[in-house]
Amino acid sequence: MFFRRRNTIDADGADTAAVANAPAATTADAAAEAVADLSVSDHPQHSSAHHGHHHHHSHHRRRHSDRRKSSGPGGDLDVDDDDNPRFVPNFSRWPDAVRDAAASAADIDPLLNLSDDQRAAAKAVQDALVQDVFPNLSGTPLPEETEWADTRCILRYLRAAKWDVPGATARLRATLQWRREYRPTEISADEVEPEALTGKEFLSGFDRQGRPLFFMVPARENTRAHDRQLRFVVYNMERACALMPPGVEQVALVVDYENVSVMSSPPPSVAAKFLDILGSHYPERLGLAVVVNPSWYLW
C-alpha cells in the first residue's frame, strides 16, 4: 500500500515512529532556485499512469530480477510484487542539505519542536479519531486507512486548521469519508490511461528539497471526460505521496502554460474542483507551485 505504518502519540507526547519534515522553499528566490535545478527522466512526456499501465501488462511476462527500474536524483523507483511504486532512497545522490535533513529524519520526533499545547492538540485529535470519527464513518473502509491517519497526517490537518482541534477533526472526518467514497487508492492505471496518453500530467524527478515533481501541461488536454480528468489528478497525487522520501511530506507542482488556449485547456470548473480537492483532502501537501511560460489566456 501507499501509506507508512501508523505513528501513535502516547500520554506525554512521544511519537513511536517519527520522520522529520524536510525544509520547504518559502521565497520567490527559493522557488526559482528549485525550478532551475529540476531533474527529469529521459521520457518526461510519459505520465506515471502510462508508465504504471505498461508495467501492469508486462509484469507477468518478466521475472522480478529483470524488471526495469528508473533512477532519480534522490534514489531509485521500482515496483513491488503488486506493481505499486516503491521508492528506494540513495542519499549519495542527494544535495548535501537534502541528504543531511533526510538522513537524520528517522531519529527526530515530529512532535519534538512543538509546544505542550500543540502536543495536547495532536493527542486530542487522535483520541477523537479513535473514539468518534472512525466508528461513525459510512461505507466500506479502505485498507490501512487508520495507518493513513498517522501522527504526521494529524499534524498537517492541525496546521491547516491553525491548531484548532474541532476544526482539524472535522476536516479529517470529511477527508476520511471522501476517501471511502472516492476510493483514491483504488484508481488504476487502466482507468485513467486515456488521460495519460498526451503527457498532460506526469511525475518526474525531485526538487532540491527532495519533493516529488508533479508537472501539468494544460495545452496537452485530450479528453472531455471531466470526472476522469479529476481522478487522474488524484491518481497522480496519491503516487506522488507514495514516492516521498523519508522526511518529505510535500510535492512541488510545475504548471507549463505554453500554447494554452480556451480550446486546449480543461474548463475552469475542473480546475476549481481540483483546487477544492487539493485544499480539502491534501492540506499542507503543496510545498511549491510554479507557473512557467504564462500565456495571455491567464490574463
PDB file of C-alpha atoms in Angstrom:
ATOM      1  CA  MET A   1       0.000   0.000   0.000  1.00  0.00           C
ATOM      2  CA  PHE A   2       0.947   3.645  -0.305  1.00  0.00           C
ATOM      3  CA  PHE A   3       0.910   4.608   3.354  1.00  0.00           C
ATOM      4  CA  ARG A   4       3.521   4.382   6.030  1.00  0.00           C
ATOM      5  CA  ARG A   5       2.748   2.491   9.196  1.00  0.00           C
ATOM      6  CA  ARG A   6       0.787   4.328  11.836  1.00  0.00           C
ATOM      7  CA  ASN A   7       2.546   6.543  14.321  1.00  0.00           C
ATOM      8  CA  THR A   8       0.966   6.876  17.730  1.00  0.00           C
ATOM      9  CA  ILE A   9       1.139   9.587  20.339  1.00  0.00           C
ATOM     10  CA  ASP A  10       1.446   8.452  23.921  1.00  0.00           C
ATOM     11  CA  ALA A  11       0.367  10.350  27.019  1.00  0.00           C
ATOM     12  CA  ASP A  12       3.440  12.559  27.249  1.00  0.00           C
ATOM     13  CA  GLY A  13       3.565  13.400  23.569  1.00  0.00           C
ATOM     14  CA  ALA A  14       6.209  10.935  22.355  1.00  0.00           C
ATOM     15  CA  ASP A  15       5.852   9.640  18.778  1.00  0.00           C
ATOM     16  CA  THR A  16       6.749   5.983  18.313  1.00  0.00           C
ATOM     17  CA  ALA A  17       7.971   6.141  14.706  1.00  0.00           C
ATOM     18  CA  ALA A  18       8.991   9.635  13.694  1.00  0.00           C
ATOM     19  CA  VAL A  19      10.220  11.133  10.451  1.00  0.00           C
ATOM     20  CA  ALA A  20      11.108  14.808  10.356  1.00  0.00           C
ATOM     21  CA  ASN A  21       9.864  17.409   7.917  1.00  0.00           C
ATOM     22  CA  ALA A  22      12.359  18.407   5.230  1.00  0.00           C
ATOM     23  CA  PRO A  23      12.798  22.166   4.909  1.00  0.00           C
ATOM     24  CA  ALA A  24      10.385  23.795   2.457  1.00  0.00           C
ATOM     25  CA  ALA A  25      11.139  26.606  -0.001  1.00  0.00           C
ATOM     26  CA  THR A  26       9.116  29.640   1.003  1.00  0.00           C
ATOM     27  CA  THR A  27      10.516  32.538  -1.036  1.00  0.00           C
ATOM     28  CA  ALA A  28      10.486  33.513  -4.678  1.00  0.00           C
ATOM     29  CA  ASP A  29      14.261  33.056  -4.813  1.00  0.00           C
ATOM     30  CA  ALA A  30      13.941  29.560  -3.401  1.00  0.00           C
ATOM     31  CA  ALA A  31      11.213  28.759  -5.912  1.00  0.00           C
ATOM     32  CA  ALA A  32      13.340  29.938  -8.811  1.00  0.00           C
ATOM     33  CA  GLU A  33      16.309  28.027  -7.491  1.00  0.00           C
ATOM     34  CA  ALA A  34      14.264  24.867  -7.114  1.00  0.00           C
ATOM     35  CA  VAL A  35      12.896  25.015 -10.645  1.00  0.00           C
ATOM     36  CA  ALA A  36      16.308  25.821 -12.094  1.00  0.00           C
ATOM     37  CA  ASP A  37      17.663  22.600 -10.647  1.00  0.00           C
ATOM     38  CA  LEU A  38      14.853  20.244 -11.673  1.00  0.00           C
ATOM     39  CA  SER A  39      15.993  16.805 -12.748  1.00  0.00           C
ATOM     40  CA  VAL A  40      13.656  14.856 -15.013  1.00  0.00           C
ATOM     41  CA  SER A  41      13.590  11.397 -16.511  1.00  0.00           C
ATOM     42  CA  ASP A  42      14.584  10.514 -20.069  1.00  0.00           C
ATOM     43  CA  HIS A  43      10.933  10.408 -21.162  1.00  0.00           C
ATOM     44  CA  PRO A  44       9.012  13.112 -19.273  1.00  0.00           C
ATOM     45  CA  GLN A  45       6.166  13.039 -21.763  1.00  0.00           C
ATOM     46  CA  HIS A  46       5.050   9.707 -20.332  1.00  0.00           C
ATOM     47  CA  SER A  47       2.973  10.136 -17.212  1.00  0.00           C
ATOM     48  CA  SER A  48       3.164   7.935 -14.166  1.00  0.00           C
ATOM     49  CA  ALA A  49      -0.178   6.408 -15.095  1.00  0.00           C
ATOM     50  CA  HIS A  50       1.002   5.404 -18.549  1.00  0.00           C
ATOM     51  CA  HIS A  51       4.187   4.041 -17.053  1.00  0.00           C
ATOM     52  CA  GLY A  52       2.167   2.096 -14.492  1.00  0.00           C
ATOM     53  CA  HIS A  53      -0.105   0.763 -17.255  1.00  0.00           C
ATOM     54  CA  HIS A  54       2.893  -0.554 -19.156  1.00  0.00           C
ATOM     55  CA  HIS A  55       4.106  -2.385 -16.057  1.00  0.00           C
ATOM     56  CA  HIS A  56       0.632  -3.756 -15.482  1.00  0.00           C
ATOM     57  CA  HIS A  57       0.688  -5.658 -18.768  1.00  0.00           C
ATOM     58  CA  SER A  58       4.358  -6.550 -18.907  1.00  0.00           C
ATOM     59  CA  HIS A  59       4.857  -7.505 -15.262  1.00  0.00           C
ATOM     60  CA  HIS A  60       3.653 -11.043 -15.765  1.00  0.00           C
ATOM     61  CA  ARG A  61       5.956 -11.571 -18.737  1.00  0.00           C
ATOM     62  CA  ARG A  62       9.112 -10.615 -16.861  1.00  0.00           C
ATOM     63  CA  ARG A  63      10.802 -12.084 -13.837  1.00  0.00           C
ATOM     64  CA  HIS A  64      11.299  -9.810 -10.842  1.00  0.00           C
ATOM     65  CA  SER A  65      15.058  -9.931 -11.356  1.00  0.00           C
ATOM     66  CA  ASP A  66      14.980  -8.185 -14.746  1.00  0.00           C
ATOM     67  CA  ARG A  67      12.162  -5.703 -14.078  1.00  0.00           C
ATOM     68  CA  ARG A  68      13.141  -2.178 -15.157  1.00  0.00           C
ATOM     69  CA  LYS A  69      13.882   0.453 -12.583  1.00  0.00           C
ATOM     70  CA  SER A  70      14.120   4.197 -13.088  1.00  0.00           C
ATOM     71  CA  SER A  71      16.698   6.285 -11.292  1.00  0.00           C
ATOM     72  CA  GLY A  72      16.196   9.784  -9.989  1.00  0.00           C
ATOM     73  CA  PRO A  73      18.364  12.309  -8.156  1.00  0.00           C
ATOM     74  CA  GLY A  74      17.202  11.021  -4.796  1.00  0.00           C
ATOM     75  CA  GLY A  75      17.125   7.273  -5.378  1.00  0.00           C
ATOM     76  CA  ASP A  76      15.527   4.549  -7.439  1.00  0.00           C
ATOM     77  CA  LEU A  77      11.901   3.972  -8.330  1.00  0.00           C
ATOM     78  CA  ASP A  78      10.881   0.338  -8.532  1.00  0.00           C
ATOM     79  CA  VAL A  79       7.606  -1.551  -8.180  1.00  0.00           C
ATOM     80  CA  ASP A  80       6.714  -4.243  -5.695  1.00  0.00           C
ATOM     81  CA  ASP A  81       5.059  -7.576  -6.450  1.00  0.00           C
ATOM     82  CA  ASP A  82       1.668  -5.843  -6.802  1.00  0.00           C
ATOM     83  CA  ASP A  83       3.018  -3.158  -9.180  1.00  0.00           C
ATOM     84  CA  ASN A  84       2.788  -0.470  -6.504  1.00  0.00           C
ATOM     85  CA  PRO A  85       5.539   2.178  -6.684  1.00  0.00           C
ATOM     86  CA  ARG A  86       8.384   1.806  -4.222  1.00  0.00           C
ATOM     87  CA  PHE A  87      10.993   4.484  -3.643  1.00  0.00           C
ATOM     88  CA  VAL A  88      14.447   3.384  -2.516  1.00  0.00           C
ATOM     89  CA  PRO A  89      16.414   6.417  -1.309  1.00  0.00           C
ATOM     90  CA  ASN A  90      20.049   6.797  -2.295  1.00  0.00           C
ATOM     91  CA  PHE A  91      21.430   9.586  -0.140  1.00  0.00           C
ATOM     92  CA  SER A  92      24.718   9.674  -2.081  1.00  0.00           C
ATOM     93  CA  ARG A  93      22.892  11.338  -4.992  1.00  0.00           C
ATOM     94  CA  TRP A  94      21.167  13.980  -2.895  1.00  0.00           C
ATOM     95  CA  PRO A  95      22.412  17.565  -2.483  1.00  0.00           C
ATOM     96  CA  ASP A  96      24.154  17.955   0.869  1.00  0.00           C
ATOM     97  CA  ALA A  97      21.346  19.897   2.580  1.00  0.00           C
ATOM     98  CA  VAL A  98      18.646  17.478   1.488  1.00  0.00           C
ATOM     99  CA  ARG A  99      20.736  14.419   2.296  1.00  0.00           C
ATOM    100  CA  ASP A 100      21.566  15.683   5.775  1.00  0.00           C
ATOM    101  CA  ALA A 101      17.918  16.503   6.521  1.00  0.00           C
ATOM    102  CA  ALA A 102      16.642  13.144   5.318  1.00  0.00           C
ATOM    103  CA  ALA A 103      19.446  11.115   6.886  1.00  0.00           C
ATOM    104  CA  SER A 104      18.622  12.470  10.321  1.00  0.00           C
ATOM    105  CA  ALA A 105      14.857  12.437   9.834  1.00  0.00           C
ATOM    106  CA  ALA A 106      14.255   8.924  11.107  1.00  0.00           C
ATOM    107  CA  ASP A 107      15.622   9.829  14.538  1.00  0.00           C
ATOM    108  CA  ILE A 108      13.618  13.023  15.006  1.00  0.00           C
ATOM    109  CA  ASP A 109      10.229  13.064  16.713  1.00  0.00           C
ATOM    110  CA  PRO A 110       7.740  15.137  14.653  1.00  0.00           C
ATOM    111  CA  LEU A 111       6.383  16.434  17.964  1.00  0.00           C
ATOM    112  CA  LEU A 112       9.815  17.396  19.252  1.00  0.00           C
ATOM    113  CA  ASN A 113       9.666  21.113  18.462  1.00  0.00           C
ATOM    114  CA  LEU A 114       6.007  21.583  19.300  1.00  0.00           C
ATOM    115  CA  SER A 115       4.665  23.358  22.337  1.00  0.00           C
ATOM    116  CA  ASP A 116       2.826  21.498  25.079  1.00  0.00           C
ATOM    117  CA  ASP A 117      -0.465  22.906  23.788  1.00  0.00           C
ATOM    118  CA  GLN A 118       0.272  21.676  20.269  1.00  0.00           C
ATOM    119  CA  ARG A 119       1.150  18.209  21.525  1.00  0.00           C
ATOM    120  CA  ALA A 120      -2.048  18.146  23.537  1.00  0.00           C
ATOM    121  CA  ALA A 121      -3.972  19.155  20.405  1.00  0.00           C
ATOM    122  CA  ALA A 122      -2.441  16.283  18.440  1.00  0.00           C
ATOM    123  CA  LYS A 123      -3.352  13.839  21.204  1.00  0.00           C
ATOM    124  CA  ALA A 124      -6.908  15.221  21.330  1.00  0.00           C
ATOM    125  CA  VAL A 125      -7.394  14.786  17.573  1.00  0.00           C
ATOM    126  CA  GLN A 126      -6.045  11.245  17.695  1.00  0.00           C
ATOM    127  CA  ASP A 127      -8.410  10.384  20.545  1.00  0.00           C
ATOM    128  CA  ALA A 128     -11.322  11.875  18.605  1.00  0.00           C
ATOM    129  CA  LEU A 129     -10.451   9.751  15.573  1.00  0.00           C
ATOM    130  CA  VAL A 130     -10.429   6.561  17.601  1.00  0.00           C
ATOM    131  CA  GLN A 131     -13.459   7.288  19.773  1.00  0.00           C
ATOM    132  CA  ASP A 132     -15.756   9.173  17.412  1.00  0.00           C
ATOM    133  CA  VAL A 133     -14.647   9.613  13.791  1.00  0.00           C
ATOM    134  CA  PHE A 134     -13.811   6.094  12.646  1.00  0.00           C
ATOM    135  CA  PRO A 135     -16.771   4.413  14.406  1.00  0.00           C
ATOM    136  CA  ASN A 136     -19.216   6.782  12.686  1.00  0.00           C
ATOM    137  CA  LEU A 137     -17.913   6.769   9.114  1.00  0.00           C
ATOM    138  CA  SER A 138     -20.168   5.198   6.497  1.00  0.00           C
ATOM    139  CA  GLY A 139     -19.185   2.950   3.615  1.00  0.00           C
ATOM    140  CA  THR A 140     -16.556   0.272   3.191  1.00  0.00           C
ATOM    141  CA  PRO A 141     -13.269   1.040   4.968  1.00  0.00           C
ATOM    142  CA  LEU A 142     -10.160   1.371   2.841  1.00  0.00           C
ATOM    143  CA  PRO A 143      -7.271  -0.943   3.660  1.00  0.00           C
ATOM    144  CA  GLU A 144      -4.884   0.712   6.126  1.00  0.00           C
ATOM    145  CA  GLU A 145      -6.991   3.854   6.473  1.00  0.00           C
ATOM    146  CA  THR A 146      -6.142   4.043  10.175  1.00  0.00           C
ATOM    147  CA  GLU A 147      -2.444   3.920   9.259  1.00  0.00           C
ATOM    148  CA  TRP A 148      -3.064   6.753   6.805  1.00  0.00           C
ATOM    149  CA  ALA A 149      -4.289   8.937   9.690  1.00  0.00           C
ATOM    150  CA  ASP A 150      -0.946   8.798  11.464  1.00  0.00           C
ATOM    151  CA  THR A 151       0.776  11.466  13.553  1.00  0.00           C
ATOM    152  CA  ARG A 152       2.126  13.380  10.577  1.00  0.00           C
ATOM    153  CA  CYS A 153      -1.290  13.393   8.944  1.00  0.00           C
ATOM    154  CA  ILE A 154      -2.875  14.728  12.136  1.00  0.00           C
ATOM    155  CA  LEU A 155      -0.255  17.479  12.344  1.00  0.00           C
ATOM    156  CA  ARG A 156      -0.871  18.508   8.725  1.00  0.00           C
ATOM    157  CA  TYR A 157      -4.583  18.937   9.411  1.00  0.00           C
ATOM    158  CA  LEU A 158      -3.896  20.791  12.648  1.00  0.00           C
ATOM    159  CA  ARG A 159      -1.579  23.221  10.856  1.00  0.00           C
ATOM    160  CA  ALA A 160      -4.198  23.733   8.143  1.00  0.00           C
ATOM    161  CA  ALA A 161      -6.810  24.420  10.845  1.00  0.00           C
ATOM    162  CA  LYS A 162      -4.425  26.725  12.745  1.00  0.00           C
ATOM    163  CA  TRP A 163      -4.263  24.256  15.626  1.00  0.00           C
ATOM    164  CA  ASP A 164      -8.000  24.267  16.249  1.00  0.00           C
ATOM    165  CA  VAL A 165      -8.858  20.751  17.451  1.00  0.00           C
ATOM    166  CA  PRO A 166     -12.562  20.723  16.445  1.00  0.00           C
ATOM    167  CA  GLY A 167     -11.686  22.228  13.062  1.00  0.00           C
ATOM    168  CA  ALA A 168      -8.907  19.729  12.353  1.00  0.00           C
ATOM    169  CA  THR A 169     -11.092  16.845  13.500  1.00  0.00           C
ATOM    170  CA  ALA A 170     -13.955  17.966  11.257  1.00  0.00           C
ATOM    171  CA  ARG A 171     -11.638  18.253   8.261  1.00  0.00           C
ATOM    172  CA  LEU A 172     -10.153  14.823   8.911  1.00  0.00           C
ATOM    173  CA  ARG A 173     -13.658  13.361   9.236  1.00  0.00           C
ATOM    174  CA  ALA A 174     -14.609  14.886   5.864  1.00  0.00           C
ATOM    175  CA  THR A 175     -11.460  13.576   4.180  1.00  0.00           C
ATOM    176  CA  LEU A 176     -11.813  10.082   5.593  1.00  0.00           C
ATOM    177  CA  GLN A 177     -15.429   9.939   4.409  1.00  0.00           C
ATOM    178  CA  TRP A 178     -14.377  11.256   0.988  1.00  0.00           C
ATOM    179  CA  ARG A 179     -11.642   8.632   0.737  1.00  0.00           C
ATOM    180  CA  ARG A 180     -14.157   5.865   1.467  1.00  0.00           C
ATOM    181  CA  GLU A 181     -16.458   7.153  -1.255  1.00  0.00           C
ATOM    182  CA  TYR A 182     -13.927   8.273  -3.874  1.00  0.00           C
ATOM    183  CA  ARG A 183     -11.505   5.338  -3.238  1.00  0.00           C
ATOM    184  CA  PRO A 184      -8.366   7.231  -4.365  1.00  0.00           C
ATOM    185  CA  THR A 185      -6.012   4.332  -3.635  1.00  0.00           C
ATOM    186  CA  GLU A 186      -8.061   2.056  -5.882  1.00  0.00           C
ATOM    187  CA  ILE A 187      -7.806   4.213  -9.012  1.00  0.00           C
ATOM    188  CA  SER A 188      -5.965   2.015 -11.505  1.00  0.00           C
ATOM    189  CA  ALA A 189      -3.636   2.884 -14.359  1.00  0.00           C
ATOM    190  CA  ASP A 190      -6.099   1.218 -16.721  1.00  0.00           C
ATOM    191  CA  GLU A 191      -8.899   3.512 -15.582  1.00  0.00           C
ATOM    192  CA  VAL A 192      -7.014   6.748 -16.222  1.00  0.00           C
ATOM    193  CA  GLU A 193      -4.809   5.668 -19.129  1.00  0.00           C
ATOM    194  CA  PRO A 194      -6.747   7.762 -21.713  1.00  0.00           C
ATOM    195  CA  GLU A 195      -5.812  10.854 -19.697  1.00  0.00           C
ATOM    196  CA  ALA A 196      -2.127   9.913 -19.750  1.00  0.00           C
ATOM    197  CA  LEU A 197      -1.611   9.456 -23.466  1.00  0.00           C
ATOM    198  CA  THR A 198      -0.501  13.011 -24.270  1.00  0.00           C
ATOM    199  CA  GLY A 199       1.639  13.633 -21.194  1.00  0.00           C
ATOM    200  CA  LYS A 200      -0.543  16.437 -19.847  1.00  0.00           C
ATOM    201  CA  GLU A 201       0.321  15.366 -16.288  1.00  0.00           C
ATOM    202  CA  PHE A 202       3.285  13.372 -15.081  1.00  0.00           C
ATOM    203  CA  LEU A 203       5.628  12.815 -12.159  1.00  0.00           C
ATOM    204  CA  SER A 204       9.310  13.120 -12.934  1.00  0.00           C
ATOM    205  CA  GLY A 205      12.179  13.539 -10.510  1.00  0.00           C
ATOM    206  CA  PHE A 206      12.529  15.535  -7.295  1.00  0.00           C
ATOM    207  CA  ASP A 207      13.350  19.121  -6.450  1.00  0.00           C
ATOM    208  CA  ARG A 208      16.262  20.207  -4.274  1.00  0.00           C
ATOM    209  CA  GLN A 209      14.171  19.693  -1.152  1.00  0.00           C
ATOM    210  CA  GLY A 210      13.528  16.065  -2.126  1.00  0.00           C
ATOM    211  CA  ARG A 211       9.891  16.727  -3.071  1.00  0.00           C
ATOM    212  CA  PRO A 212       8.379  14.764  -5.986  1.00  0.00           C
ATOM    213  CA  LEU A 213       7.882  16.963  -9.049  1.00  0.00           C
ATOM    214  CA  PHE A 214       4.333  16.985 -10.416  1.00  0.00           C
ATOM    215  CA  PHE A 215       4.137  18.509 -13.896  1.00  0.00           C
ATOM    216  CA  MET A 216       0.959  19.767 -15.574  1.00  0.00           C
ATOM    217  CA  VAL A 217       0.786  20.841 -19.234  1.00  0.00           C
ATOM    218  CA  PRO A 218      -2.794  22.070 -19.862  1.00  0.00           C
ATOM    219  CA  ALA A 219      -2.236  22.591 -23.612  1.00  0.00           C
ATOM    220  CA  ARG A 220      -1.976  18.811 -23.983  1.00  0.00           C
ATOM    221  CA  GLU A 221      -5.570  18.295 -22.861  1.00  0.00           C
ATOM    222  CA  ASN A 222      -7.032  15.448 -24.918  1.00  0.00           C
ATOM    223  CA  THR A 223     -10.383  14.464 -23.376  1.00  0.00           C
ATOM    224  CA  ARG A 224     -13.674  15.907 -22.196  1.00  0.00           C
ATOM    225  CA  ALA A 225     -14.314  13.273 -19.525  1.00  0.00           C
ATOM    226  CA  HIS A 226     -14.171  15.728 -16.634  1.00  0.00           C
ATOM    227  CA  ASP A 227     -14.751  13.207 -13.840  1.00  0.00           C
ATOM    228  CA  ARG A 228     -11.946  11.011 -15.157  1.00  0.00           C
ATOM    229  CA  GLN A 229      -9.704  14.064 -15.504  1.00  0.00           C
ATOM    230  CA  LEU A 230     -10.135  14.688 -11.781  1.00  0.00           C
ATOM    231  CA  ARG A 231      -9.479  11.047 -10.957  1.00  0.00           C
ATOM    232  CA  PHE A 232      -6.274  11.272 -12.983  1.00  0.00           C
ATOM    233  CA  VAL A 233      -5.119  14.231 -10.872  1.00  0.00           C
ATOM    234  CA  VAL A 234      -5.945  12.328  -7.681  1.00  0.00           C
ATOM    235  CA  TYR A 235      -4.172   9.241  -9.047  1.00  0.00           C
ATOM    236  CA  ASN A 236      -1.012  11.291  -9.566  1.00  0.00           C
ATOM    237  CA  MET A 237      -1.293  12.944  -6.144  1.00  0.00           C
ATOM    238  CA  GLU A 238      -1.520   9.530  -4.484  1.00  0.00           C
ATOM    239  CA  ARG A 239       1.513   8.339  -6.439  1.00  0.00           C
ATOM    240  CA  ALA A 240       3.419  11.484  -5.501  1.00  0.00           C
ATOM    241  CA  CYS A 241       2.680  10.878  -1.817  1.00  0.00           C
ATOM    242  CA  ALA A 242       3.841   7.285  -2.192  1.00  0.00           C
ATOM    243  CA  LEU A 243       7.144   8.427  -3.705  1.00  0.00           C
ATOM    244  CA  MET A 244       8.032  10.935  -0.983  1.00  0.00           C
ATOM    245  CA  PRO A 245      11.423  10.079   0.550  1.00  0.00           C
ATOM    246  CA  PRO A 246      11.790   9.907   4.338  1.00  0.00           C
ATOM    247  CA  GLY A 247      11.150  13.278   5.940  1.00  0.00           C
ATOM    248  CA  VAL A 248       9.314  14.727   2.920  1.00  0.00           C
ATOM    249  CA  GLU A 249       5.564  15.437   3.081  1.00  0.00           C
ATOM    250  CA  GLN A 250       5.000  17.788   0.157  1.00  0.00           C
ATOM    251  CA  VAL A 251       5.045  17.908  -3.631  1.00  0.00           C
ATOM    252  CA  ALA A 252       6.376  20.587  -5.956  1.00  0.00           C
ATOM    253  CA  LEU A 253       3.908  21.497  -8.695  1.00  0.00           C
ATOM    254  CA  VAL A 254       5.075  22.910 -12.024  1.00  0.00           C
ATOM    255  CA  VAL A 255       2.395  24.130 -14.466  1.00  0.00           C
ATOM    256  CA  ASP A 256       3.523  24.835 -18.021  1.00  0.00           C
ATOM    257  CA  TYR A 257       1.040  27.162 -19.734  1.00  0.00           C
ATOM    258  CA  GLU A 258       2.817  27.354 -23.085  1.00  0.00           C
ATOM    259  CA  ASN A 259       0.348  27.381 -26.019  1.00  0.00           C
ATOM    260  CA  VAL A 260      -2.644  27.082 -23.708  1.00  0.00           C
ATOM    261  CA  SER A 261      -5.970  28.350 -25.039  1.00  0.00           C
ATOM    262  CA  VAL A 262      -9.688  28.083 -24.392  1.00  0.00           C
ATOM    263  CA  MET A 263      -9.902  25.125 -26.761  1.00  0.00           C
ATOM    264  CA  SER A 264      -6.849  23.247 -25.485  1.00  0.00           C
ATOM    265  CA  SER A 265      -7.222  23.513 -21.719  1.00  0.00           C
ATOM    266  CA  PRO A 266      -9.648  21.962 -19.226  1.00  0.00           C
ATOM    267  CA  PRO A 267     -12.632  24.132 -18.257  1.00  0.00           C
ATOM    268  CA  PRO A 268     -12.393  26.366 -15.170  1.00  0.00           C
ATOM    269  CA  SER A 269     -14.904  24.137 -13.365  1.00  0.00           C
ATOM    270  CA  VAL A 270     -12.464  21.216 -13.458  1.00  0.00           C
ATOM    271  CA  ALA A 271      -9.631  23.420 -12.187  1.00  0.00           C
ATOM    272  CA  ALA A 272     -11.892  24.671  -9.379  1.00  0.00           C
ATOM    273  CA  LYS A 273     -12.780  21.118  -8.332  1.00  0.00           C
ATOM    274  CA  PHE A 274      -9.118  20.142  -8.365  1.00  0.00           C
ATOM    275  CA  LEU A 275      -8.218  23.061  -6.118  1.00  0.00           C
ATOM    276  CA  ASP A 276     -11.069  22.128  -3.772  1.00  0.00           C
ATOM    277  CA  ILE A 277      -9.850  18.515  -3.545  1.00  0.00           C
ATOM    278  CA  LEU A 278      -6.256  19.644  -3.038  1.00  0.00           C
ATOM    279  CA  GLY A 279      -7.173  22.098  -0.291  1.00  0.00           C
ATOM    280  CA  SER A 280      -9.756  19.936   1.443  1.00  0.00           C
ATOM    281  CA  HIS A 281      -8.204  16.483   1.240  1.00  0.00           C
ATOM    282  CA  TYR A 282      -4.465  17.077   0.745  1.00  0.00           C
ATOM    283  CA  PRO A 283      -3.799  20.006   3.107  1.00  0.00           C
ATOM    284  CA  GLU A 284      -0.187  21.023   3.634  1.00  0.00           C
ATOM    285  CA  ARG A 285       0.853  18.756   0.748  1.00  0.00           C
ATOM    286  CA  LEU A 286       1.705  21.536  -1.719  1.00  0.00           C
ATOM    287  CA  GLY A 287       5.171  22.775  -0.862  1.00  0.00           C
ATOM    288  CA  LEU A 288       5.840  24.779  -4.020  1.00  0.00           C
ATOM    289  CA  ALA A 289       3.836  25.825  -7.080  1.00  0.00           C
ATOM    290  CA  VAL A 290       5.470  27.372 -10.115  1.00  0.00           C
ATOM    291  CA  VAL A 291       3.883  28.597 -13.358  1.00  0.00           C
ATOM    292  CA  VAL A 292       6.149  28.691 -16.410  1.00  0.00           C
ATOM    293  CA  ASN A 293       5.514  30.109 -19.878  1.00  0.00           C
ATOM    294  CA  PRO A 294       2.431  32.067 -18.789  1.00  0.00           C
ATOM    295  CA  SER A 295       0.019  32.617 -21.669  1.00  0.00           C
ATOM    296  CA  TRP A 296      -2.251  35.553 -22.487  1.00  0.00           C
ATOM    297  CA  TYR A 297      -5.037  33.122 -21.548  1.00  0.00           C
ATOM    298  CA  LEU A 298      -4.165  33.617 -17.865  1.00  0.00           C
ATOM    299  CA  TRP A 299      -4.770  37.345 -18.006  1.00  0.00           C
TER     300      TRP A 299
END
